[in-house]
Amino acid sequence: MALLPRKKTRLAFDNFLLAHYERIMRAEQVRSRPFVLLLDPASVCQLQCPMCPTGLENAGKVGHGRTAYRPRGLLGREVFDAVLDELGDTLFFVHLYNWGEPLLNKDLTYFIRELVRRDIAVDTNTNLSLPLGDPFMAELLGSGIDRIEASIDGFSQESYGRYRVKGRFELARDNLTRIAAMRDRMGLDTQIVWNFLVFRFNESEIEEARKFSEDHGIEFVRREAALSESLRAEFLPSYREGEVLEGFFEQRAAPFDPRTISSRSEQSCAWHYYYSVINADGSVSPCCAPWESDWDFGFVGPRNSRFGDIWNGEAVRASRRDVAGHRLLETLRHSGKLEAMVTVDDFVRQGTICEGCQMPLPMLDLYSGRADLVVRHYHETLGGRDAFLDRAFELVRSDPAAFVRHMDSR
């Protein structure tokens, strides 16, 4: 199953097309706004998962010579309301999660109700390893949320607890089945999901968890984990032996080789046009990957900048201009500073993290499936009313060059 869009307004569909047009044209200053938003209700968590920055802080294992990755706290209504007032008319999807445990925020159901009121599809991802009463479950389901995903990696405390440190398997599993049962009693169609990250020590439990999910009307989703070098011997699934580490946070200490930048494909990034990330403190991140506040583009909220000012600020425009890092590389070469770049981290620190992006190319279009769903949603809702718009939505995801010609013809 998939998180399906709700919004049916011409304004939202026009913004969707404009975002695609501006990305294809490599616009640095944009008029469009993102149609997918990751909005983190909490930058705190009760667990100590060893690949999560929040969990590392909880365990006192912050690395890279730092004491903290990002200020810890909960998303407040003032920041949420300011974001929704500015972006609510053009958002199709909001994912209420990122680096914290969403259920720790007592305003979570308020956020969901307000998003649903704006016809925005909304989901959340929780570890569910905390005591939950029936009244809260009923409130959560009754808020109108479309999808609730629970990350439960294993089918025994022994395997589950090796990654979900401090988590309680039976508590999380039973919470999930209680939510699914309550959904059925309430006659709702909320998607309830068991997310299973596969590790070497839980491979043998995948099918048991899948069967349990099917028996309880729960969607089972098997996922692959990103693992640091220090965890690979213990955590890497057997079928992933020999896999190459990718991404800046895995490679940051590696020797810098200018050829890795020179050979990188010149490609725009959807995170600069289609998607964005706002953390619990109102900070705007380049994408969902950076753990550290160093890379943030700014802060939104009633006493800070408007999102639109950040979206067209110098840091974002520089990132749109040079996703591949080619310009940054040439700047350093001409200034004579290139030889001083010893590690990947040295190079990236000369610009925005996007200018030195080391992420695999699929990361640049992480939510491409969401965009395809919007196209289908248009044809199902407004299709047949406007020939120009119909043709634009036929071309926008399938033929970029023809799409641009069509848009330019008006």
Short mmCIF file of C-alpha atoms in Angstrom, two decimals:
data_model
loop_
_atom_site.label_atom_id
_atom_site.label_comp_id
_atom_site.label_asym_id
_atom_site.label_seq_id
_atom_site.Cartn_x
_atom_site.Cartn_y
_atom_site.Cartn_z
CA MET A 1 0.00 0.00 0.00
CA ALA A 2 1.07 3.61 -0.42
CA LEU A 3 0.41 6.96 1.19
CA LEU A 4 -2.11 8.48 -1.22
CA PRO A 5 -2.49 12.21 -1.88
CA ARG A 6 -5.69 13.97 -0.82
CA LYS A 7 -5.40 17.53 -2.11
CA LYS A 8 -7.38 18.44 -5.23
CA THR A 9 -6.78 22.16 -5.69
CA ARG A 10 -5.54 23.71 -8.91
CA LEU A 11 -3.00 25.74 -6.89
CA ALA A 12 -1.31 22.60 -5.54
CA PHE A 13 -1.21 20.91 -8.94
CA ASP A 14 0.17 24.07 -10.59
CA ASN A 15 2.92 24.25 -7.94
CA PHE A 16 3.77 20.60 -8.59
CA LEU A 17 4.26 21.30 -12.30
CA LEU A 18 6.24 24.48 -11.61
CA ALA A 19 8.60 22.63 -9.26
CA HIS A 20 9.31 20.08 -12.00
CA TYR A 21 9.78 22.81 -14.62
CA GLU A 22 12.20 24.75 -12.41
CA ARG A 23 14.20 21.65 -11.60
CA ILE A 24 14.57 20.69 -15.26
CA MET A 25 15.62 24.27 -16.06
CA ARG A 26 18.12 24.25 -13.14
CA ALA A 27 16.56 27.43 -11.72
CA GLU A 28 18.49 28.87 -8.80
CA GLN A 29 15.76 31.30 -7.73
CA VAL A 30 12.41 29.52 -7.65
CA ARG A 31 8.75 30.42 -7.35
CA SER A 32 7.60 26.91 -6.47
CA ARG A 33 7.50 25.36 -3.02
CA PRO A 34 8.13 21.73 -1.99
CA PHE A 35 5.19 19.35 -2.25
CA VAL A 36 6.72 16.80 0.18
CA LEU A 37 7.84 17.83 3.67
CA LEU A 38 9.59 15.89 6.41
CA LEU A 39 8.55 17.63 9.62
CA ASP A 40 10.09 16.18 12.78
CA PRO A 41 7.82 16.37 15.86
CA ALA A 42 10.66 15.44 18.21
CA SER A 43 14.44 15.45 18.24
CA VAL A 44 14.43 13.27 21.34
CA CYS A 45 14.01 9.52 21.78
CA GLN A 46 14.00 6.98 24.60
CA LEU A 47 16.15 4.42 22.74
CA GLN A 48 19.87 4.15 21.96
CA CYS A 49 19.95 2.77 18.41
CA PRO A 50 23.61 2.71 17.36
CA MET A 51 23.14 4.19 13.87
CA CYS A 52 20.85 7.04 14.95
CA PRO A 53 22.33 10.39 16.05
CA THR A 54 19.69 10.73 18.74
CA GLY A 55 20.44 7.24 20.02
CA LEU A 56 24.18 7.91 19.96
CA GLU A 57 23.68 10.97 22.12
CA ASN A 58 21.50 8.99 24.50
CA ALA A 59 24.30 6.44 24.79
CA GLY A 60 26.97 9.12 25.20
CA LYS A 61 28.68 8.01 21.99
CA VAL A 62 28.65 11.19 19.89
CA GLY A 63 31.54 11.04 17.44
CA HIS A 64 33.61 13.33 15.19
CA GLY A 65 34.88 15.35 18.17
CA ARG A 66 31.41 16.71 18.95
CA THR A 67 29.37 16.90 22.14
CA ALA A 68 26.00 17.01 20.34
CA TYR A 69 24.55 16.74 16.85
CA ARG A 70 21.48 18.97 17.10
CA PRO A 71 19.57 20.75 19.90
CA ARG A 72 17.11 18.36 21.51
CA GLY A 73 13.47 19.24 21.98
CA LEU A 74 9.91 19.00 20.72
CA LEU A 75 8.23 20.77 17.82
CA GLY A 76 5.96 23.49 19.19
CA ARG A 77 2.64 24.69 17.84
CA GLU A 78 4.00 28.13 16.97
CA VAL A 79 6.61 26.77 14.57
CA PHE A 80 4.18 24.18 13.19
CA ASP A 81 1.45 26.77 12.59
CA ALA A 82 3.89 29.13 10.87
CA VAL A 83 5.08 26.36 8.55
CA LEU A 84 1.55 25.21 7.75
CA ASP A 85 0.30 28.76 7.12
CA GLU A 86 3.04 29.25 4.55
CA LEU A 87 3.21 25.84 2.87
CA GLY A 88 -0.12 24.19 3.60
CA ASP A 89 -1.76 25.12 0.29
CA THR A 90 0.87 23.38 -1.85
CA LEU A 91 1.88 20.35 0.23
CA PHE A 92 0.59 16.96 -0.86
CA PHE A 93 2.51 14.92 1.74
CA VAL A 94 3.91 15.52 5.24
CA HIS A 95 5.98 12.84 6.97
CA LEU A 96 5.88 13.47 10.72
CA TYR A 97 9.21 11.89 11.66
CA ASN A 98 12.94 12.04 11.10
CA TRP A 99 15.49 11.69 13.92
CA GLY A 100 13.25 11.46 17.00
CA GLU A 101 10.31 9.53 18.47
CA PRO A 102 7.13 11.34 17.33
CA LEU A 103 4.88 9.89 20.04
CA LEU A 104 6.84 11.77 22.70
CA ASN A 105 5.28 15.01 21.43
CA LYS A 106 1.91 15.57 23.14
CA ASP A 107 0.86 17.84 20.25
CA LEU A 108 1.25 15.09 17.64
CA THR A 109 -2.49 14.57 17.14
CA TYR A 110 -2.99 18.35 16.87
CA PHE A 111 -0.42 18.42 14.07
CA ILE A 112 -2.13 15.54 12.28
CA ARG A 113 -5.62 17.04 12.53
CA GLU A 114 -4.42 20.36 11.16
CA LEU A 115 -2.65 18.67 8.25
CA VAL A 116 -5.68 16.54 7.44
CA ARG A 117 -7.86 19.67 7.58
CA ARG A 118 -5.67 21.05 4.77
CA ASP A 119 -6.13 17.81 2.77
CA ILE A 120 -2.49 16.84 3.25
CA ALA A 121 -1.67 13.12 3.39
CA VAL A 122 0.23 12.38 6.59
CA ASP A 123 2.11 9.49 8.15
CA THR A 124 4.45 8.90 11.06
CA ASN A 125 7.14 6.38 11.97
CA THR A 126 7.51 5.29 15.59
CA ASN A 127 9.44 2.67 17.56
CA LEU A 128 6.25 2.00 19.61
CA SER A 129 8.39 0.85 22.53
CA LEU A 130 6.64 2.96 25.14
CA PRO A 131 3.47 2.52 27.25
CA LEU A 132 0.37 3.57 25.32
CA GLY A 133 -3.17 3.62 26.69
CA ASP A 134 -6.33 2.95 24.70
CA PRO A 135 -7.44 6.62 24.88
CA PHE A 136 -4.26 7.79 23.15
CA MET A 137 -4.51 5.07 20.49
CA ALA A 138 -8.10 6.09 19.79
CA GLU A 139 -7.07 9.75 19.58
CA LEU A 140 -4.21 8.93 17.21
CA LEU A 141 -6.39 6.86 14.90
CA GLY A 142 -9.23 9.38 15.11
CA SER A 143 -6.93 12.25 14.08
CA GLY A 144 -7.26 11.14 10.46
CA ILE A 145 -3.68 9.95 10.02
CA ASP A 146 -3.25 7.93 6.84
CA ARG A 147 -0.38 5.63 7.80
CA ILE A 148 1.37 4.56 11.02
CA GLU A 149 4.67 2.75 10.61
CA ALA A 150 6.39 0.95 13.49
CA SER A 151 10.07 0.06 13.36
CA ILE A 152 10.42 -3.37 14.99
CA ASP A 153 13.57 -5.16 13.85
CA GLY A 154 13.29 -8.75 14.94
CA PHE A 155 10.85 -11.24 16.40
CA SER A 156 12.48 -11.82 19.77
CA GLN A 157 13.89 -9.58 22.46
CA GLU A 158 17.36 -11.00 21.85
CA SER A 159 17.55 -9.95 18.21
CA TYR A 160 15.36 -6.83 18.46
CA GLY A 161 17.33 -5.43 21.39
CA ARG A 162 20.69 -5.61 19.64
CA TYR A 163 19.75 -2.62 17.49
CA ARG A 164 16.77 -1.12 19.36
CA VAL A 165 18.85 -0.72 22.50
CA LYS A 166 16.63 -0.06 25.57
CA GLY A 167 13.60 -1.12 23.54
CA ARG A 168 11.12 -3.80 24.62
CA PHE A 169 10.08 -6.13 21.82
CA GLU A 170 6.86 -7.46 23.35
CA LEU A 171 5.70 -3.95 24.25
CA ALA A 172 6.27 -2.67 20.70
CA ARG A 173 4.70 -5.75 19.08
CA ASP A 174 1.65 -5.68 21.35
CA ASN A 175 1.16 -1.94 20.84
CA LEU A 176 1.14 -2.53 17.10
CA THR A 177 -1.45 -5.29 17.27
CA ARG A 178 -3.60 -3.22 19.64
CA ILE A 179 -3.56 -0.29 17.22
CA ALA A 180 -4.48 -2.57 14.31
CA ALA A 181 -7.32 -4.14 16.30
CA MET A 182 -8.64 -0.73 17.38
CA ARG A 183 -8.49 0.49 13.79
CA ASP A 184 -10.69 -2.43 12.77
CA ARG A 185 -13.16 -1.81 15.60
CA MET A 186 -13.39 1.87 14.61
CA GLY A 187 -14.02 0.92 10.97
CA LEU A 188 -11.07 2.94 9.68
CA ASP A 189 -8.77 2.24 6.74
CA THR A 190 -5.59 3.57 8.38
CA GLN A 191 -2.52 1.77 7.06
CA ILE A 192 -0.68 0.02 9.91
CA VAL A 193 2.84 -1.09 9.04
CA TRP A 194 5.57 -3.26 10.59
CA ASN A 195 8.94 -1.95 9.35
CA PHE A 196 11.67 -4.58 9.67
CA LEU A 197 15.29 -3.49 9.23
CA VAL A 198 17.30 -6.58 8.27
CA PHE A 199 20.51 -7.33 10.15
CA ARG A 200 22.73 -10.40 10.29
CA PHE A 201 21.22 -11.46 13.61
CA ASN A 202 17.53 -11.15 12.66
CA GLU A 203 17.57 -12.58 9.12
CA SER A 204 16.11 -15.85 10.37
CA GLU A 205 13.11 -14.08 11.92
CA ILE A 206 11.87 -12.23 8.84
CA GLU A 207 9.26 -14.75 7.78
CA GLU A 208 7.96 -15.20 11.33
CA ALA A 209 7.39 -11.46 11.61
CA ARG A 210 5.81 -11.37 8.15
CA LYS A 211 3.38 -14.16 9.02
CA PHE A 212 2.47 -12.52 12.32
CA SER A 213 1.74 -9.25 10.49
CA GLU A 214 -0.50 -10.97 7.95
CA ASP A 215 -2.44 -12.68 10.75
CA HIS A 216 -3.17 -9.30 12.37
CA GLY A 217 -4.00 -7.21 9.29
CA ILE A 218 -0.68 -5.38 9.41
CA GLU A 219 1.37 -4.51 6.33
CA PHE A 220 4.88 -5.95 6.54
CA VAL A 221 7.74 -3.96 4.97
CA ARG A 222 11.27 -5.33 4.83
CA ARG A 223 13.93 -2.60 4.74
CA GLU A 224 17.70 -2.39 4.37
CA ALA A 225 19.75 -0.47 6.93
CA ALA A 226 22.58 1.98 6.30
CA LEU A 227 25.50 0.82 8.40
CA SER A 228 28.74 2.49 9.44
CA GLU A 229 32.07 0.68 9.11
CA SER A 230 32.23 -0.01 12.84
CA LEU A 231 28.94 -1.94 12.81
CA ARG A 232 29.28 -3.91 9.62
CA ALA A 233 30.94 -7.03 11.04
CA GLU A 234 28.15 -7.52 13.55
CA PHE A 235 25.15 -6.07 11.72
CA LEU A 236 25.58 -6.49 7.94
CA PRO A 237 23.20 -9.16 6.56
CA SER A 238 24.94 -12.16 5.04
CA TYR A 239 23.61 -11.42 1.55
CA ARG A 240 25.22 -7.93 1.59
CA GLU A 241 28.80 -9.13 2.14
CA GLY A 242 31.30 -7.14 0.10
CA GLU A 243 29.05 -4.14 -0.37
CA VAL A 244 30.80 -0.76 -0.78
CA LEU A 245 30.08 2.01 1.69
CA GLU A 246 28.47 5.09 0.12
CA GLY A 247 27.65 8.55 1.40
CA PHE A 248 29.44 11.48 2.99
CA PHE A 249 28.96 10.36 6.57
CA GLU A 250 30.64 7.03 5.82
CA GLN A 251 33.40 8.56 3.71
CA ARG A 252 34.09 11.83 5.51
CA ALA A 253 37.46 10.69 6.93
CA ALA A 254 38.57 9.09 3.66
CA PRO A 255 41.33 10.71 1.57
CA PHE A 256 39.91 13.30 -0.82
CA ASP A 257 40.32 12.49 -4.50
CA PRO A 258 39.27 15.31 -6.88
CA ARG A 259 38.52 12.70 -9.54
CA THR A 260 35.49 11.51 -7.56
CA ILE A 261 33.98 14.98 -7.97
CA SER A 262 35.10 15.46 -11.58
CA SER A 263 33.47 12.19 -12.59
CA ARG A 264 30.21 12.85 -10.75
CA SER A 265 27.17 13.30 -12.97
CA GLU A 266 25.90 16.86 -13.28
CA GLN A 267 22.40 16.36 -11.96
CA SER A 268 19.89 18.54 -10.16
CA CYS A 269 18.50 17.31 -6.84
CA ALA A 270 14.84 16.90 -5.93
CA TRP A 271 15.63 18.05 -2.37
CA HIS A 272 16.12 21.55 -3.77
CA TYR A 273 12.77 21.63 -5.58
CA TYR A 274 10.32 18.91 -4.50
CA TYR A 275 11.12 18.03 -0.88
CA SER A 276 12.40 19.69 2.26
CA VAL A 277 13.15 18.89 5.92
CA ILE A 278 12.19 20.97 8.95
CA ASN A 279 13.46 19.79 12.32
CA ALA A 280 11.79 20.09 15.70
CA ASP A 281 13.59 23.37 16.46
CA GLY A 282 12.51 24.91 13.15
CA SER A 283 15.86 24.40 11.43
CA VAL A 284 15.73 23.62 7.70
CA SER A 285 18.09 20.84 6.60
CA PRO A 286 19.42 20.17 3.07
CA CYS A 287 17.85 16.68 3.06
CA CYS A 288 16.99 13.89 5.49
CA ALA A 289 20.58 12.59 5.71
CA PRO A 290 22.65 15.24 7.59
CA TRP A 291 22.82 14.60 11.33
CA GLU A 292 24.61 17.81 12.20
CA SER A 293 23.20 21.32 12.54
CA ASP A 294 26.29 22.73 10.75
CA TRP A 295 24.64 22.10 7.41
CA ASP A 296 21.26 23.71 8.12
CA PHE A 297 20.04 26.44 5.78
CA GLY A 298 18.25 28.51 8.44
CA PHE A 299 15.36 28.56 10.90
CA VAL A 300 11.64 29.00 10.28
CA GLY A 301 9.05 30.11 12.78
CA PRO A 302 7.12 33.12 14.05
CA ARG A 303 10.31 34.82 15.30
CA ASN A 304 12.61 33.56 12.54
CA SER A 305 12.69 33.57 8.74
CA ARG A 306 9.85 32.56 6.50
CA PHE A 307 10.46 29.31 4.67
CA GLY A 308 10.38 31.09 1.31
CA ASP A 309 13.29 33.32 2.32
CA ILE A 310 15.38 30.27 3.21
CA TRP A 311 14.23 28.36 0.11
CA ASN A 312 15.68 31.18 -2.02
CA GLY A 313 18.56 32.05 0.32
CA GLU A 314 22.18 31.98 -0.76
CA ALA A 315 22.95 28.54 0.70
CA VAL A 316 20.09 26.84 -1.14
CA ARG A 317 20.79 28.71 -4.36
CA ALA A 318 24.47 27.71 -4.14
CA SER A 319 23.38 24.11 -3.64
CA ARG A 320 21.07 24.21 -6.66
CA ARG A 321 23.88 25.73 -8.69
CA ASP A 322 26.46 23.07 -7.86
CA VAL A 323 25.00 19.75 -6.70
CA ALA A 324 27.87 17.85 -8.32
CA GLY A 325 30.58 20.00 -6.69
CA HIS A 326 32.21 20.82 -10.01
CA ARG A 327 32.20 24.59 -9.44
CA LEU A 328 33.50 24.26 -5.89
CA LEU A 329 36.29 22.04 -7.16
CA GLU A 330 37.31 24.58 -9.81
CA THR A 331 37.12 27.45 -7.32
CA LEU A 332 39.51 25.68 -4.97
CA ARG A 333 41.79 24.72 -7.83
CA HIS A 334 42.05 28.29 -9.13
CA SER A 335 42.56 29.71 -5.63
CA GLY A 336 45.36 27.26 -4.94
CA LYS A 337 43.52 25.73 -1.97
CA LEU A 338 42.78 22.35 -3.52
CA GLU A 339 46.03 20.75 -2.35
CA ALA A 340 45.08 21.56 1.25
CA MET A 341 42.02 19.27 0.99
CA VAL A 342 43.21 16.10 2.71
CA THR A 343 39.90 14.35 3.51
CA VAL A 344 36.42 14.33 2.01
CA ASP A 345 35.30 16.34 5.04
CA ASP A 346 37.88 19.04 4.25
CA PHE A 347 36.43 19.49 0.77
CA VAL A 348 32.78 19.49 1.78
CA ARG A 349 33.41 22.05 4.51
CA GLN A 350 34.40 24.58 1.82
CA GLY A 351 30.78 24.94 0.70
CA THR A 352 27.35 23.52 1.43
CA ILE A 353 27.03 19.79 2.01
CA CYS A 354 25.17 19.63 -1.32
CA GLU A 355 28.14 21.02 -3.23
CA GLY A 356 30.20 18.13 -1.94
CA CYS A 357 27.34 15.62 -1.96
CA GLN A 358 28.61 12.06 -1.67
CA MET A 359 25.22 10.36 -1.52
CA PRO A 360 24.22 7.67 -4.04
CA LEU A 361 22.30 9.15 -6.97
CA PRO A 362 18.95 7.50 -5.99
CA MET A 363 19.00 9.67 -2.86
CA LEU A 364 18.54 12.72 -5.09
CA ASP A 365 15.09 11.40 -6.04
CA LEU A 366 14.20 9.57 -2.85
CA TYR A 367 10.47 10.25 -3.05
CA SER A 368 9.99 9.83 -6.79
CA GLY A 369 7.13 7.46 -6.06
CA ARG A 370 5.28 10.27 -4.29
CA ALA A 371 5.52 12.42 -7.43
CA ASP A 372 4.14 9.59 -9.56
CA LEU A 373 1.19 9.27 -7.18
CA VAL A 374 0.42 12.98 -7.59
CA VAL A 375 0.30 12.54 -11.37
CA ARG A 376 -2.14 9.66 -11.03
CA HIS A 377 -4.16 11.64 -8.48
CA TYR A 378 -4.48 14.56 -10.91
CA HIS A 379 -5.88 12.34 -13.65
CA GLU A 380 -8.35 10.81 -11.19
CA THR A 381 -9.58 14.13 -9.82
CA LEU A 382 -9.17 17.05 -12.26
CA GLY A 383 -8.34 15.18 -15.44
CA GLY A 384 -10.45 16.02 -18.50
CA ARG A 385 -11.24 19.60 -17.49
CA ASP A 386 -8.25 21.44 -18.96
CA ALA A 387 -6.51 20.13 -22.08
CA PHE A 388 -3.28 22.04 -21.40
CA LEU A 389 -3.04 20.75 -17.85
CA ASP A 390 -3.92 17.21 -18.92
CA ARG A 391 -1.08 17.21 -21.42
CA ALA A 392 1.35 18.68 -18.87
CA PHE A 393 0.59 15.85 -16.44
CA GLU A 394 1.01 13.28 -19.19
CA LEU A 395 4.53 14.55 -19.88
CA VAL A 396 5.84 15.81 -16.53
CA ARG A 397 7.26 12.49 -15.31
CA SER A 398 7.77 10.69 -18.61
CA ASP A 399 9.29 13.16 -21.08
CA PRO A 400 11.04 16.16 -19.48
CA ALA A 401 12.05 17.80 -22.77
CA ALA A 402 8.53 17.60 -24.19
CA PHE A 403 7.15 18.80 -20.86
CA VAL A 404 9.31 21.94 -21.00
CA ARG A 405 8.28 22.66 -24.58
CA HIS A 406 4.66 22.24 -23.61
CA MET A 407 4.97 24.55 -20.61
CA ASP A 408 6.83 27.15 -22.70
CA SER A 409 4.06 27.11 -25.33
CA ARG A 410 1.62 28.88 -22.99
#
